[in-house]
PDB file of C-alpha atoms and ligand atoms in Angstrom:
ATOM      1  CA  UNK P   1       0.000   0.000   0.000  1.00  0.00           C
ATOM      2  CA  UNK P   2       1.407   3.352  -1.057  1.00  0.00           C
ATOM      3  CA  UNK P   3       0.219   6.502   0.663  1.00  0.00           C
ATOM      4  CA  UNK P   4       1.301  10.071  -0.159  1.00  0.00           C
ATOM      5  CA  UNK P   5       3.273  11.942   2.510  1.00  0.00           C
ATOM      6  CA  UNK P   6       0.863  14.875   2.456  1.00  0.00           C
ATOM      7  CA  UNK P   7      -2.894  14.377   2.164  1.00  0.00           C
ATOM      8  CA  UNK P   8      -5.801  16.772   2.292  1.00  0.00           C
ATOM      9  CA  UNK P   9      -8.308  15.659   4.915  1.00  0.00           C
ATOM     10  CA  UNK P  10     -10.675  16.909   7.583  1.00  0.00           C
ATOM     11  CA  UNK P  11      -9.161  18.364  10.767  1.00  0.00           C
ATOM     12  CA  UNK P  12     -11.539  18.172  13.719  1.00  0.00           C
ATOM     13  CA  UNK P  13      -9.753  21.040  15.455  1.00  0.00           C
ATOM     14  CA  UNK P  14      -9.801  23.440  12.473  1.00  0.00           C
ATOM     15  CA  UNK P  15     -13.248  22.061  11.463  1.00  0.00           C
ATOM     16  CA  UNK P  16     -12.317  22.081   7.774  1.00  0.00           C
ATOM     17  CA  UNK P  17     -10.171  20.232   5.259  1.00  0.00           C
ATOM     18  CA  UNK P  18      -6.478  21.029   5.602  1.00  0.00           C
ATOM     19  CA  UNK P  19      -3.183  19.524   4.460  1.00  0.00           C
ATOM     20  CA  UNK P  20      -1.865  16.814   6.794  1.00  0.00           C
ATOM     21  CA  UNK P  21       1.571  15.261   6.873  1.00  0.00           C
ATOM     22  CA  UNK P  22       1.383  11.480   7.190  1.00  0.00           C
ATOM     23  CA  UNK P  23       3.562   9.115   9.173  1.00  0.00           C
ATOM     24  CA  UNK P  24       3.115   5.592  10.435  1.00  0.00           C
ATOM     25  CA  UNK P  25       1.782   5.361  13.978  1.00  0.00           C
ATOM     26  CA  UNK P  26       3.875   3.151  16.206  1.00  0.00           C
ATOM     27  CA  UNK P  27       3.340   1.931  19.723  1.00  0.00           C
ATOM     28  CA  UNK P  28       5.173   4.180  22.131  1.00  0.00           C
ATOM     29  CA  UNK P  29       7.112   2.495  24.889  1.00  0.00           C
ATOM     30  CA  UNK P  30       5.440   3.088  28.208  1.00  0.00           C
ATOM     31  CA  UNK P  31       7.448   5.341  30.523  1.00  0.00           C
ATOM     32  CA  UNK P  32       8.867   4.051  33.789  1.00  0.00           C
ATOM     33  CA  UNK P  33       7.196   6.917  35.669  1.00  0.00           C
ATOM     34  CA  UNK P  34       3.719   6.033  34.407  1.00  0.00           C
ATOM     35  CA  UNK P  35       1.060   4.726  36.765  1.00  0.00           C
ATOM     36  CA  UNK P  36       0.768   1.377  35.071  1.00  0.00           C
ATOM     37  CA  UNK P  37       4.444   0.569  34.721  1.00  0.00           C
ATOM     38  CA  UNK P  38       5.557  -2.972  35.442  1.00  0.00           C
ATOM     39  CA  UNK P  39       8.171  -1.809  37.931  1.00  0.00           C
ATOM     40  CA  UNK P  40       5.513   0.043  39.889  1.00  0.00           C
ATOM     41  CA  UNK P  41       3.151  -2.916  39.836  1.00  0.00           C
ATOM     42  CA  UNK P  42       5.854  -5.205  41.192  1.00  0.00           C
ATOM     43  CA  UNK P  43       6.824  -2.759  43.927  1.00  0.00           C
ATOM     44  CA  UNK P  44       3.253  -2.287  45.039  1.00  0.00           C
ATOM     45  CA  UNK P  45       2.715  -6.029  45.176  1.00  0.00           C
ATOM     46  CA  UNK P  46      -0.098  -6.042  42.698  1.00  0.00           C
ATOM     47  CA  UNK P  47       0.830  -9.555  41.656  1.00  0.00           C
ATOM     48  CA  UNK P  48      -1.537 -11.098  44.211  1.00  0.00           C
ATOM     49  CA  UNK P  49      -1.590 -14.699  45.333  1.00  0.00           C
ATOM     50  CA  UNK P  50       1.209 -17.226  45.226  1.00  0.00           C
ATOM     51  CA  UNK P  51       3.926 -16.975  42.647  1.00  0.00           C
ATOM     52  CA  UNK P  52       3.930 -14.366  39.944  1.00  0.00           C
ATOM     53  CA  UNK P  53       0.878 -15.753  38.107  1.00  0.00           C
ATOM     54  CA  UNK P  54       2.942 -15.966  34.925  1.00  0.00           C
ATOM     55  CA  UNK P  55       3.196 -12.197  34.762  1.00  0.00           C
ATOM     56  CA  UNK P  56       6.857 -11.468  35.415  1.00  0.00           C
ATOM     57  CA  UNK P  57       9.733 -13.470  34.049  1.00  0.00           C
ATOM     58  CA  UNK P  58      12.505 -13.584  31.517  1.00  0.00           C
ATOM     59  CA  UNK P  59      10.046 -14.041  28.648  1.00  0.00           C
ATOM     60  CA  UNK P  60       6.742 -12.321  28.047  1.00  0.00           C
ATOM     61  CA  UNK P  61       3.937 -14.519  29.353  1.00  0.00           C
ATOM     62  CA  UNK P  62       1.939 -14.169  26.174  1.00  0.00           C
ATOM     63  CA  UNK P  63       4.520 -16.000  24.076  1.00  0.00           C
ATOM     64  CA  UNK P  64       3.922 -19.200  26.035  1.00  0.00           C
ATOM     65  CA  UNK P  65       0.416 -19.821  24.753  1.00  0.00           C
ATOM     66  CA  UNK P  66      -0.504 -17.333  22.062  1.00  0.00           C
ATOM     67  CA  UNK P  67       0.185 -18.151  18.421  1.00  0.00           C
ATOM     68  CA  UNK P  68       2.172 -15.212  17.117  1.00  0.00           C
ATOM     69  CA  UNK P  69       3.481 -14.580  13.657  1.00  0.00           C
ATOM     70  CA  UNK P  70       0.627 -16.507  12.036  1.00  0.00           C
ATOM     71  CA  UNK P  71      -0.486 -13.619   9.839  1.00  0.00           C
ATOM     72  CA  UNK P  72       1.612 -12.198   7.036  1.00  0.00           C
ATOM     73  CA  UNK P  73      -0.122  -8.843   6.922  1.00  0.00           C
ATOM     74  CA  UNK P  74      -0.808  -5.998   9.319  1.00  0.00           C
ATOM     75  CA  UNK P  75      -3.331  -3.286   9.889  1.00  0.00           C
ATOM     76  CA  UNK P  76      -1.479   0.017   9.656  1.00  0.00           C
ATOM     77  CA  UNK P  77      -2.446   3.126  11.590  1.00  0.00           C
ATOM     78  CA  UNK P  78      -1.662   6.517  10.100  1.00  0.00           C
ATOM     79  CA  UNK P  79      -0.551   9.443  12.221  1.00  0.00           C
ATOM     80  CA  UNK P  80      -1.897  12.614  10.634  1.00  0.00           C
ATOM     81  CA  UNK P  81      -0.446  15.966  11.647  1.00  0.00           C
ATOM     82  CA  UNK P  82      -2.365  19.054  10.625  1.00  0.00           C
ATOM     83  CA  UNK P  83      -0.105  21.577   8.930  1.00  0.00           C
ATOM     84  CA  UNK P  84      -2.237  24.496  10.151  1.00  0.00           C
ATOM     85  CA  UNK P  85      -2.752  23.817  13.866  1.00  0.00           C
ATOM     86  CA  UNK P  86      -0.045  21.125  14.336  1.00  0.00           C
ATOM     87  CA  UNK P  87      -2.465  18.810  16.163  1.00  0.00           C
ATOM     88  CA  UNK P  88      -2.031  15.076  15.599  1.00  0.00           C
ATOM     89  CA  UNK P  89      -4.682  12.432  15.103  1.00  0.00           C
ATOM     90  CA  UNK P  90      -4.404   8.705  14.473  1.00  0.00           C
ATOM     91  CA  UNK P  91      -6.438   7.130  11.716  1.00  0.00           C
ATOM     92  CA  UNK P  92      -6.799   3.382  11.252  1.00  0.00           C
ATOM     93  CA  UNK P  93      -6.784   1.862   7.782  1.00  0.00           C
ATOM     94  CA  UNK P  94      -9.519  -0.670   7.075  1.00  0.00           C
ATOM     95  CA  UNK P  95      -7.658  -3.203   4.994  1.00  0.00           C
ATOM     96  CA  UNK P  96      -4.755  -5.408   5.950  1.00  0.00           C
ATOM     97  CA  UNK P  97      -1.511  -4.798   4.060  1.00  0.00           C
ATOM     98  CA  UNK P  98       1.651  -6.825   3.500  1.00  0.00           C
ATOM     99  CA  UNK P  99       3.770  -3.868   2.435  1.00  0.00           C
ATOM    100  CA  UNK P 100       3.353  -0.271   3.509  1.00  0.00           C
ATOM    101  CA  UNK P 101       5.250   2.716   2.208  1.00  0.00           C
ATOM    102  CA  UNK P 102       4.942   6.490   2.205  1.00  0.00           C
ATOM    103  CA  UNK P 103       5.808   8.294  -0.991  1.00  0.00           C
TER     104      UNK P 103
HETATM  105 ZN1  LIG Z   1      -5.952  21.628  12.163  1.00  0.00          ZN
END
C-alpha cells in the first residue's frame, strides 16, 4: 500500500479540510514513571496470590500460549499531523496490508 506523505483531509480542530503530513503510527514504549508501569506494579505487590501468576519473568507470558506470527499482513495506523494547527490524530486503515510505504 502506497500513501502520499501529504494528504488533504478533515481536521476536527480546524473544522475544515487542511493539508496533513502522514507518518506511520507506532506503539510508544510506556514510561517508567507512568502509573501502570511494570516496575511500579511489582513494587506495590499487585501480583496477588502465590507466585507471579505468569506475569513477570525472563520471557513475556503471552509467548507461552498465544500463536504469534501466524499472519503475514498488518493493519497500519496513520498518524496525521495538521499543517495548520499542528495537532495530531491517528487514523486506522480498514484493509490489511503486506507492504506499507509512504511516498
Ligand atoms: Zn488543524
